[in-house]
Amino acid sequence: MKDKIYRVNISTMDGHIEDVPEKLVGLGGRGLTSAVVSDEVEPLCHPLGKNNKLIFAPGLLSGTIAANSGRLSAGAKSPLTGSIKESNSGGTAARIFARTGIKALIIEGFPENRDEFYGIRIKAGTIEIEKTDLWGKGNFEVIDILSKDNPKAGVLTIGPAGEMRMAAANISVKDPGGKIRSLGRGGLGAVMGSKHIKYILIDPLGEESVSLVDPDKFKEAAKKFAKALVEHPVSGEGLPTYGTNVLTNVLHEAGGLPTRNFSSGQFEGHDNVSGEKMHELIEARGGKVRHGCHQGCVIQCSQIFNDKDGNRVTSGFEYETIWAIGANCGIDDLDALAEADRLMDDIGIDSIETGVAIAVSMEGGLAEFGDSKALIKIIGEDIKNGTPLGRIIGAGAEVTGKVYGVRRVPVVKSQALPAYDPRAVKGIGITYATSPMGADHTAGYSVTSNILNVGGATDPLKKEGQVELSRSLQIATASLDTAGLCIFVAFAVLDNSAAMDAIVDMLNARFGSSITADDVMDLGASVLKMEREFNKKAGFTEKDDRLPEFFREEKLPPHGVTWDFTDQEIDDFWNF
Amino acid sequence: MEIEVKLFAGFRKGRFVKEVFKIDEGVSVSDILARLEINEEDTGIIFVNGRHAKPEYILCDLDVLSVFPVVGGG
């Protein structure tokens, strides 16, 4: 099947299917969404207005038998940061997109009638726009209703947060169990809400195998790739057994676990919310330790977490979430955190931004640190119902800090910092500062070599080597995000050259190209530069590549470290 | 001398979470790992007082030794 671009104009209620322009042929995932945003979105437009566009794209390897290739990218100008944004997620949609020849879905325009709401149904060769009465419903119910007559359909949906155009709203992606993964960061749910689109249903009818120029070579490379993932101790054993939350204890011991709104690097309640404790509870309560977010995942880092009566509470209960609403809010009650996670999935709001915003509000006096009842009320009542407080928190950490008169507001480019204090994990601080996405750990995960001793070892408390490390990781990540591969393949890629060779071989066998590993890295570098160029046109300068002042002025216990990079050292990142 | 030893993830199985060890002068991280029957190559992260340490590091009074298998996340 020939790949096409599917375009929906919600102003005119038209759907068009277009040939893929030559310059987009070699792109997928993040490379493709960022190219379309760069080409078609006016950098100074309002993110919630008619000139912004929302783009979805599966990666170059999505839909194939390549392990961990089921990531879907979404891109737009972000209502949270005002910068270019790409967010990616597992779930079932990427595979269906790729196997029905949808290289990208572009949604543009603005509905004239502000009283009507829409759903989009796409399948190979057709686009339908329909009015919907599902507006107002939570994500779980929307997925259940849409899947009733079509259990295999892929679903993208927004919850109440997206409908209210909260800057922290995300887009939910149906997972293989009919539950939720999230296109989490940067408020893309608000962009979808501004266009009055509640859901996108991707019908697998007419699916075909993704065409491969050299199927035998592809199969051989895919086998090598899966083997490298399974044989690496992190992706083969660490992640499947303890999930991402094994990091709670790691970061606590390293003194880099941001606690009570980034005021300490250690949390005394760490053991109660750790991966080890979670593993114990999941086994005791009949949950599931291993769970994949998409077909073809061999890592299975996800899990299903039950309550004490054995009833499912949540899945995909990740370190970042557990940290944001846990240690960062001073809360060590894992059951309360699981309930909050379920609520955030249903409401459709980014758990990192929300957790950091709530911690900022706690510092501002809204509630005491450690108050899990306040956490549940703010999410389950205020955000869900859109009370004035819910709208403030839902607008993210920066707005919350202003409203509550708080000085310690951990954001870069208006996006909340994730779960590693940049004073004690300096490599990730460079990524927070320089990523075109705003503070984003996945953009260049320097925690690998700073803390985990994967892909080398760089002292996390020293500046030496951090800029180079973040640069090479951000370039590599932009390539992996373009290929549609899960970021966790990076552990194997960093330690075993066979994994990278296999990726290159798969790309060549898929497209009949003869690119090298260097070409793949050049592609990542060009994506990063393109994103930065958009940001420049949107008004960003190197002064936006800075961490907040308090990181330079306040010593972080227990190591007593500050953020001590000069502006020149940070700006050197872009010399490539 | 006394040191505190903390184990994590799979290393806790059949061992412990946290224990105080009485040791003589000159004992290294390697010696402790051998005493715990943990293979050095199975360790991913070794911290002493929250800083990365090598197996040959000689432990001092009141050191806190934290040992993890190879783990990751993000």
XYZ file of C-alpha atoms in Angstrom:
650
model
C 0.000 0.000 0.000
C 1.301 3.432 -0.904
C 1.764 5.820 2.018
C -0.426 8.930 1.947
C -0.940 12.055 3.993
C -4.438 12.345 5.457
C -5.552 15.922 6.006
C -8.627 17.141 7.866
C -9.732 20.762 7.653
C -12.144 21.322 10.505
C -13.074 24.833 9.271
C -14.508 23.461 6.057
C -15.241 19.956 7.417
C -13.262 18.412 4.576
C -10.971 15.430 4.502
C -8.309 15.021 1.803
C -5.891 12.233 1.031
C -2.678 13.501 -0.547
C 0.502 12.081 -2.001
C 3.517 12.320 0.264
C 5.709 15.226 -0.861
C 9.246 14.182 -1.748
C 10.857 15.965 1.204
C 8.720 14.041 3.726
C 9.257 10.575 2.244
C 12.322 9.784 4.368
C 10.721 11.023 7.572
C 8.440 9.518 10.177
C 7.444 10.094 13.790
C 9.020 13.177 15.339
C 11.003 14.057 12.219
C 7.776 14.187 10.253
C 5.614 16.050 12.792
C 8.365 18.627 13.344
C 8.859 19.066 9.580
C 5.139 19.685 9.034
C 4.946 22.104 11.978
C 8.012 23.936 10.620
C 6.598 24.104 7.094
C 2.946 24.757 7.757
C 2.478 26.411 11.162
C 2.987 30.157 11.551
C 5.528 30.360 14.439
C 3.795 33.354 16.023
C 0.303 31.868 15.857
C -1.773 31.313 18.977
C -1.508 27.608 19.825
C -5.271 27.405 20.418
C -6.250 29.297 17.282
C -7.044 28.478 13.689
C -3.437 28.705 12.507
C -2.087 25.909 14.654
C -2.122 22.353 13.319
C -2.057 19.003 15.067
C -0.080 16.249 13.385
C 0.090 12.547 14.146
C 2.682 10.249 12.579
C 3.872 6.686 13.140
C 7.628 6.104 12.998
C 9.580 4.858 9.981
C 9.667 1.329 11.419
C 6.164 1.305 12.952
C 3.830 -1.419 11.768
C 6.701 -3.783 10.975
C 7.902 -6.755 13.003
C 10.690 -4.598 14.486
C 10.583 -4.900 18.281
C 9.432 -1.817 20.191
C 8.559 0.115 17.042
C 5.002 1.062 18.007
C 5.447 4.669 18.989
C 3.124 7.342 17.642
C 4.322 10.947 17.520
C 2.069 13.972 17.835
C 3.234 17.500 17.078
C 1.980 21.101 17.114
C 2.912 24.458 18.536
C 2.559 23.889 22.284
C 0.043 25.859 24.349
C 2.201 25.181 27.422
C 5.580 26.289 26.099
C 4.809 28.299 22.961
C 7.555 26.262 21.315
C 7.443 23.425 18.827
C 6.284 20.229 20.480
C 6.567 16.544 19.806
C 5.229 14.000 22.233
C 5.179 10.261 21.595
C 3.378 7.289 23.049
C 2.806 3.577 22.766
C -0.655 2.133 22.258
C -2.185 0.480 19.228
C -2.618 3.475 16.897
C 0.896 3.720 15.402
C 0.719 0.200 14.054
C -2.692 0.716 12.447
C -1.622 4.046 10.951
C 1.408 2.400 9.345
C -0.473 -0.694 8.161
C -3.244 1.330 6.542
C -0.771 3.558 4.691
C -1.368 6.676 6.780
C 2.030 8.328 6.930
C 0.592 11.292 8.785
C -2.728 12.769 9.854
C -2.791 16.562 9.790
C -5.651 18.396 11.472
C -6.009 22.073 10.684
C -8.510 24.909 10.921
C -11.022 25.923 13.543
C -14.718 25.044 13.645
C -17.027 27.980 12.968
C -19.765 26.614 15.148
C -18.469 26.706 18.718
C -21.437 24.699 20.014
C -20.681 21.545 18.098
C -18.121 18.840 18.743
C -16.656 16.262 16.436
C -15.063 12.884 16.043
C -12.919 11.746 13.123
C -13.038 8.225 11.718
C -10.273 7.203 9.357
C -9.428 3.997 7.586
C -7.452 3.133 4.507
C -8.731 5.496 1.823
C -11.459 7.341 3.746
C -11.888 10.161 6.226
C -15.205 10.859 7.947
C -15.952 13.757 10.254
C -18.977 13.247 12.503
C -20.766 15.183 15.211
C -20.450 13.589 18.631
C -22.232 13.658 21.950
C -19.255 12.121 23.751
C -17.956 15.596 24.698
C -17.791 15.765 28.504
C -17.019 12.096 29.011
C -13.858 10.655 30.569
C -11.267 8.872 28.430
C -12.004 5.355 29.695
C -15.686 5.628 28.788
C -14.930 7.108 25.368
C -12.579 4.236 24.554
C -15.123 1.662 25.780
C -17.954 3.177 23.719
C -15.899 3.516 20.530
C -14.426 0.037 20.857
C -17.777 -1.670 21.413
C -18.531 -2.319 17.746
C -14.911 -2.286 16.673
C -12.708 -3.821 19.383
C -9.539 -3.626 17.288
C -9.934 0.042 16.390
C -7.227 2.447 17.460
C -8.495 5.401 19.476
C -7.014 8.813 20.262
C -9.110 10.822 22.690
C -9.108 13.851 24.967
C -10.712 14.053 28.385
C -12.239 17.032 30.209
C -8.799 18.693 30.552
C -8.390 18.833 26.768
C -11.964 20.018 26.304
C -11.232 22.901 28.696
C -8.012 23.599 26.758
C -5.837 23.294 29.843
C -2.176 23.814 28.949
C -1.279 20.525 30.655
C -3.931 18.459 28.816
C -2.707 15.348 27.032
C -4.038 13.033 24.347
C -4.848 9.460 25.353
C -3.983 6.518 23.147
C -5.804 3.207 23.528
C -3.436 0.416 24.541
C -3.668 -3.303 23.673
C -5.723 -3.925 26.837
C -8.251 -1.218 25.952
C -6.794 1.110 28.578
C -4.627 4.206 28.198
C -1.177 5.401 27.218
C -0.561 9.105 26.818
C 0.888 11.624 24.406
C 1.750 13.328 27.629
C 3.651 16.528 27.524
C 3.145 20.043 26.290
C -0.642 20.384 26.194
C -1.398 18.748 22.847
C -4.804 17.743 24.265
C -5.671 21.440 24.453
C -4.852 21.855 20.753
C -7.194 18.968 19.929
C -9.826 20.499 22.248
C -9.500 23.908 20.601
C -10.486 22.263 17.326
C -13.481 20.648 19.083
C -12.269 17.149 18.274
C -13.080 14.640 20.990
C -11.668 11.537 19.363
C -10.002 10.027 16.346
C -10.889 6.435 15.550
C -8.467 4.539 13.332
C -10.163 1.549 11.770
C -7.852 -1.382 11.015
C -10.149 -2.517 8.180
C -8.029 -2.814 5.054
C -4.785 -3.271 6.991
C -1.927 -4.719 4.995
C 1.616 -5.647 5.863
C 3.966 -2.699 5.688
C 5.833 -2.973 2.401
C 9.486 -3.958 2.688
C 11.982 -3.649 -0.156
C 14.037 -6.565 1.187
C 11.865 -8.706 3.510
C 14.573 -11.320 4.221
C 17.159 -8.774 5.208
C 14.552 -7.017 7.331
C 13.643 -10.200 9.170
C 17.245 -10.991 9.895
C 17.965 -7.484 11.206
C 14.758 -7.476 13.282
C 15.827 -10.715 14.911
C 19.234 -9.267 15.776
C 17.587 -6.161 17.179
C 15.175 -8.081 19.425
C 18.048 -10.247 20.641
C 20.104 -7.177 21.603
C 17.148 -5.790 23.580
C 16.426 -9.021 25.408
C 20.087 -9.670 26.202
C 20.744 -6.243 27.686
C 20.344 -6.426 31.464
C 18.251 -3.221 31.647
C 15.773 -3.903 28.844
C 15.905 -7.685 29.303
C 15.554 -7.918 33.051
C 15.642 -4.680 35.085
C 12.766 -2.901 33.344
C 10.456 -5.927 32.968
C 10.794 -6.914 36.626
C 10.678 -3.641 38.521
C 9.364 -1.212 35.911
C 10.581 2.347 35.647
C 9.835 2.949 39.322
C 13.005 1.104 40.348
C 14.440 4.612 39.921
C 12.801 5.966 43.080
C 15.369 4.245 45.276
C 18.199 4.816 42.806
C 17.642 8.578 42.718
C 17.067 8.744 46.470
C 20.399 7.036 47.103
C 22.079 9.307 44.544
C 20.653 12.387 46.283
C 18.913 13.525 43.106
C 15.263 12.674 43.879
C 13.488 16.049 43.858
C 11.508 16.227 47.090
C 8.884 18.734 48.292
C 9.102 20.983 45.274
C 12.806 20.561 44.605
C 13.905 21.520 48.119
C 15.836 18.292 48.835
C 17.393 15.448 46.876
C 16.185 12.738 49.240
C 12.738 11.675 50.419
C 12.428 9.900 53.763
C 9.332 8.028 52.503
C 11.140 6.634 49.446
C 10.846 2.966 50.417
C 7.031 3.159 50.602
C 6.728 4.354 47.003
C 9.664 2.429 45.532
C 9.687 -0.028 42.643
C 10.567 -2.791 45.091
C 7.499 -2.028 47.258
C 5.303 -1.734 44.178
C 6.554 -5.086 42.867
C 5.707 -6.694 46.213
C 2.192 -5.195 46.255
C 1.475 -6.125 42.623
C 2.391 -9.756 43.309
C 0.502 -9.911 46.619
C -2.643 -8.355 45.128
C -2.778 -10.357 41.905
C -1.809 -7.551 39.556
C 0.510 -7.943 36.625
C 4.237 -7.249 36.858
C 4.924 -7.265 33.112
C 2.766 -5.488 30.575
C 3.519 -4.060 27.146
C 2.126 -0.762 25.870
C 2.132 -1.913 22.266
C 2.247 -5.066 20.161
C 5.824 -6.127 19.523
C 7.223 -4.755 22.777
C 9.812 -7.173 24.158
C 10.660 -5.009 27.188
C 7.254 -4.961 28.930
C 8.152 -2.269 31.483
C 4.529 -1.498 32.238
C 2.359 -3.221 34.844
C -1.161 -3.469 36.261
C -1.590 -2.217 39.831
C -4.493 -3.471 41.952
C -5.959 -2.173 45.199
C -5.882 -4.190 48.421
C -9.087 -6.003 47.397
C -7.519 -7.126 44.132
C -9.396 -4.692 41.884
C -7.519 -3.002 39.067
C -6.709 0.620 39.824
C -4.255 1.661 37.153
C -1.676 0.548 34.611
C 1.377 2.244 33.181
C 2.124 3.504 36.679
C 5.475 5.099 35.930
C 8.372 6.497 37.910
C 7.808 10.022 36.621
C 4.183 10.031 37.786
C 4.935 8.365 41.110
C 7.668 10.926 41.724
C 5.664 14.009 40.610
C 2.705 13.358 42.895
C 4.746 11.358 45.448
C 8.168 12.545 46.653
C 7.724 15.920 44.999
C 4.493 16.468 46.954
C 5.894 14.742 50.073
C 3.365 11.884 49.747
C 4.417 8.276 50.433
C 1.070 6.458 50.096
C 1.285 4.304 46.939
C -2.458 3.537 46.928
C -3.321 7.229 46.917
C -0.842 7.789 44.087
C -2.378 4.939 42.058
C -5.843 6.457 42.469
C -4.511 9.868 41.392
C -2.863 8.243 38.363
C -6.147 6.614 37.320
C -7.949 9.949 37.665
C -5.340 11.735 35.541
C -5.679 9.081 32.812
C -9.439 9.557 32.769
C -9.309 13.365 32.854
C -6.499 13.411 30.284
C -3.843 15.529 31.945
C -0.053 15.230 32.026
C 0.970 13.673 35.319
C 4.372 15.389 35.438
C 3.063 18.904 34.855
C 0.140 18.328 37.237
C 2.285 16.880 40.026
C 4.840 19.667 39.803
C 2.082 22.318 39.712
C 0.458 20.814 42.815
C 3.812 20.750 44.627
C 4.288 24.433 43.733
C 0.793 25.194 45.086
C 1.657 23.319 48.281
C 4.688 25.512 48.692
C 2.378 28.471 48.147
C 0.193 27.315 51.027
C -2.745 25.655 49.258
C -2.223 22.433 51.240
C 0.460 20.820 53.383
C 3.146 18.718 51.720
C 2.186 15.103 52.287
C -1.584 15.731 52.145
C -2.783 12.925 49.865
C -6.463 13.862 50.354
C -5.758 17.323 48.963
C -3.957 15.741 45.990
C -6.953 13.550 45.139
C -9.403 16.426 45.591
C -7.440 18.837 43.394
C -7.258 16.268 40.588
C -10.560 14.422 40.955
C -12.740 17.452 41.695
C -11.048 20.722 40.797
C -9.297 19.748 37.567
C -12.021 17.357 36.481
C -14.798 19.903 36.975
C -12.790 22.909 35.855
C -13.128 24.964 39.048
C -10.995 28.115 39.103
C -8.375 26.213 41.160
C -8.484 23.299 38.720
C -7.922 25.657 35.809
C -4.924 27.202 37.564
C -3.264 23.840 38.272
C -4.251 22.616 34.809
C -2.427 25.573 33.289
C 0.814 24.100 34.623
C 3.531 24.802 37.165
C 4.567 28.232 35.895
C 1.060 29.726 36.044
C 0.458 28.066 39.425
C 3.680 29.599 40.752
C 2.608 33.075 39.659
C -0.856 32.737 41.139
C 0.515 31.547 44.492
C 3.462 33.946 44.609
C 6.017 31.139 44.685
C 9.653 31.819 43.860
C 10.794 28.211 43.468
C 9.119 27.245 40.191
C 10.955 24.409 38.394
C 10.267 25.008 34.694
C 12.223 25.566 31.480
C 10.393 27.152 28.560
C 7.325 27.023 30.848
C 7.390 23.210 31.060
C 7.806 21.483 34.433
C 11.021 19.623 35.195
C 10.705 15.864 35.559
C 12.102 13.524 38.214
C 15.845 14.261 38.381
C 17.254 17.282 40.180
C 19.589 19.031 37.730
C 21.953 20.102 40.526
C 22.744 16.477 41.413
C 22.305 14.997 37.909
C 23.954 17.720 35.889
C 23.793 15.977 32.540
C 20.011 15.925 32.560
C 20.064 19.619 33.485
C 21.747 20.370 30.159
C 18.947 18.485 28.404
C 16.289 20.404 30.360
C 17.958 23.689 29.431
C 18.544 23.078 25.750
C 15.807 20.771 24.448
C 13.534 22.609 22.001
C 10.665 20.896 23.865
C 11.272 22.603 27.218
C 12.295 20.584 30.286
C 12.009 17.010 29.041
C 14.019 14.059 30.346
C 13.263 11.789 27.385
C 14.811 14.257 24.921
C 18.338 13.292 25.979
C 18.385 10.937 28.920
C 21.779 11.724 30.469
C 20.689 9.797 33.577
C 22.057 6.730 31.758
C 25.704 7.621 32.067
C 25.318 9.996 35.072
C 23.560 7.538 37.359
C 22.929 4.128 35.760
C 26.416 3.443 34.365
C 24.925 2.561 30.995
C 26.706 3.847 27.892
C 29.702 5.038 29.923
C 30.080 6.825 33.248
C 30.008 10.593 33.822
C 30.170 11.975 37.376
C 26.680 13.432 37.946
C 27.940 16.143 40.325
C 30.568 17.505 37.939
C 30.244 19.567 34.783
C 32.870 17.722 32.750
C 31.503 15.916 29.727
C 27.842 16.770 30.378
C 27.263 19.088 27.402
C 28.774 16.560 24.978
C 26.791 13.752 26.587
C 23.463 15.579 26.341
C 24.213 16.610 22.743
C 24.946 13.092 21.547
C 21.915 11.701 23.388
C 19.552 14.397 22.081
C 20.710 13.740 18.519
C 20.349 9.970 18.918
C 16.939 10.374 20.545
C 15.633 12.542 17.712
C 16.646 9.690 15.367
C 14.946 6.997 17.484
C 11.807 9.165 17.777
C 11.775 9.464 13.981
C 12.106 5.698 13.576
C 9.179 5.167 15.969
C 11.297 3.213 18.431
C 10.734 3.255 22.179
C 13.343 5.295 24.048
C 14.185 2.231 26.144
C 15.912 0.608 23.170
C 18.630 3.183 23.888
C 20.067 1.108 26.743
C 21.001 -1.631 24.272
C 21.977 0.850 21.544
C 24.402 2.631 23.892
C 26.117 -0.531 25.090
C 25.986 -2.801 22.043
C 26.844 -1.653 18.521
C 24.904 -4.611 17.089
C 21.659 -2.900 18.122
C 22.435 0.270 16.173
C 23.605 -1.773 13.171
C 20.312 -3.652 13.260
C 18.315 -0.397 13.223
C 20.269 0.840 10.199
C 19.793 -2.527 8.448
C 16.049 -2.479 9.129
C 15.694 1.045 7.705
C 17.645 0.067 4.595
C 15.682 -3.155 4.116
C 12.394 -1.307 4.564
C 13.108 1.500 2.102
C 15.785 0.059 -0.189
C 18.212 2.737 0.921
C 21.883 2.412 1.744
C 22.271 4.762 4.667
C 24.861 4.362 7.422
C 24.705 4.866 11.189
C 26.226 8.315 10.622
C 23.376 9.202 8.271
C 20.864 8.196 10.933
C 22.603 10.491 13.437
C 22.733 13.300 10.876
C 18.992 12.933 10.494
C 18.553 13.343 14.268
C 20.798 16.412 14.252
C 18.819 17.981 11.419
C 15.526 17.379 13.262
C 16.883 19.114 16.383
C 18.115 22.091 14.365
C 14.821 22.364 12.518
C 12.960 22.447 15.846
C 15.254 25.118 17.197
C 14.736 27.184 14.070
C 10.968 27.122 14.607
C 11.485 28.250 18.203
C 13.689 31.141 17.089
C 10.971 32.304 14.731
C 8.482 31.965 17.591
C 10.600 34.395 19.628
C 12.875 32.108 21.640
C 16.529 33.031 22.200
C 19.429 31.426 24.051
C 18.115 33.197 27.174
C 15.307 30.666 27.184
C 17.879 27.858 27.454
C 18.333 28.517 31.160
C 17.299 26.879 34.405
C 15.424 28.942 37.004
C 17.516 31.097 39.326
C 16.937 29.052 42.479
C 18.935 26.126 41.096
C 22.018 28.377 41.079
C 21.373 29.887 44.493
C 20.055 27.085 46.696
C 22.292 24.198 47.689
C 20.581 20.856 47.281
C 20.871 18.439 50.229
C 22.467 15.980 50.797
C 25.392 16.813 48.463
C 25.144 20.603 48.872
C 25.400 21.176 45.123
C 24.157 24.011 42.913
C 23.620 24.441 39.166
C 26.908 26.012 38.124
C 27.077 26.009 34.327
C 27.888 29.350 32.715
C 25.678 30.659 29.919
C 28.566 30.130 27.508
C 28.913 26.482 28.526
C 25.206 25.856 27.959
C 25.158 27.669 24.610
C 28.062 25.518 23.461
C 25.502 22.706 23.223
C 24.366 24.036 19.844
C 27.811 23.888 18.242
C 27.240 20.980 15.923
C 34.254 0.282 62.406
C 30.628 0.209 61.404
C 29.157 0.655 57.972
C 25.582 0.489 56.711
C 24.828 -1.769 53.745
C 21.657 -1.198 51.690
C 20.526 -3.621 48.998
C 18.016 -2.985 46.221
C 15.829 -4.724 43.648
C 16.708 -8.426 43.140
C 19.689 -8.273 45.531
C 17.240 -8.153 48.433
C 15.974 -11.666 47.671
C 17.236 -14.027 50.374
C 19.352 -11.247 51.877
C 18.101 -8.018 53.478
C 17.084 -4.427 52.855
C 19.446 -2.667 55.230
C 21.987 -3.894 57.791
C 24.809 -2.535 59.877
C 28.122 -4.381 59.351
C 31.060 -4.341 61.752
C 34.223 -4.377 59.638
C 37.975 -4.155 60.100
C 40.122 -1.488 58.552
C 41.087 -2.077 54.934
C 37.897 -3.869 53.892
C 36.828 -3.006 50.337
C 33.449 -2.926 48.592
C 34.553 -6.111 46.799
C 35.073 -7.863 50.141
C 31.539 -6.963 51.218
C 30.080 -8.154 47.901
C 31.932 -11.460 48.300
C 30.574 -11.819 51.820
C 27.053 -11.276 50.407
C 27.677 -13.697 47.538
C 26.930 -11.002 44.974
C 28.923 -11.257 41.735
C 30.627 -8.013 40.902
C 29.558 -8.282 37.260
C 25.898 -8.439 38.326
C 26.121 -5.043 40.022
C 24.969 -2.012 38.059
C 25.343 0.841 40.539
C 27.487 1.019 43.653
C 27.148 4.149 45.773
C 29.126 5.019 48.880
C 27.461 7.950 50.638
C 25.505 8.695 47.476
C 28.573 8.902 45.220
C 29.580 6.332 42.627
C 32.273 4.029 44.017
C 34.448 1.320 42.514
C 34.643 -2.208 43.951
C 38.211 -1.568 45.133
C 37.128 1.374 47.313
C 38.272 0.887 50.935
C 35.386 1.537 53.290
C 35.618 4.051 56.147
C 33.770 4.232 59.454
C 30.066 5.176 59.031
C 30.084 4.795 55.252
C 26.733 3.955 53.677
C 27.121 1.406 50.883
C 24.185 1.029 48.429
C 24.252 -1.751 45.849
C 21.915 -2.111 42.860
C 21.820 -4.690 40.074
C 21.775 -3.347 36.497
C 18.548 -1.320 36.350
C 17.092 1.517 34.353
C 13.924 3.398 33.627
C 12.936 6.926 32.749
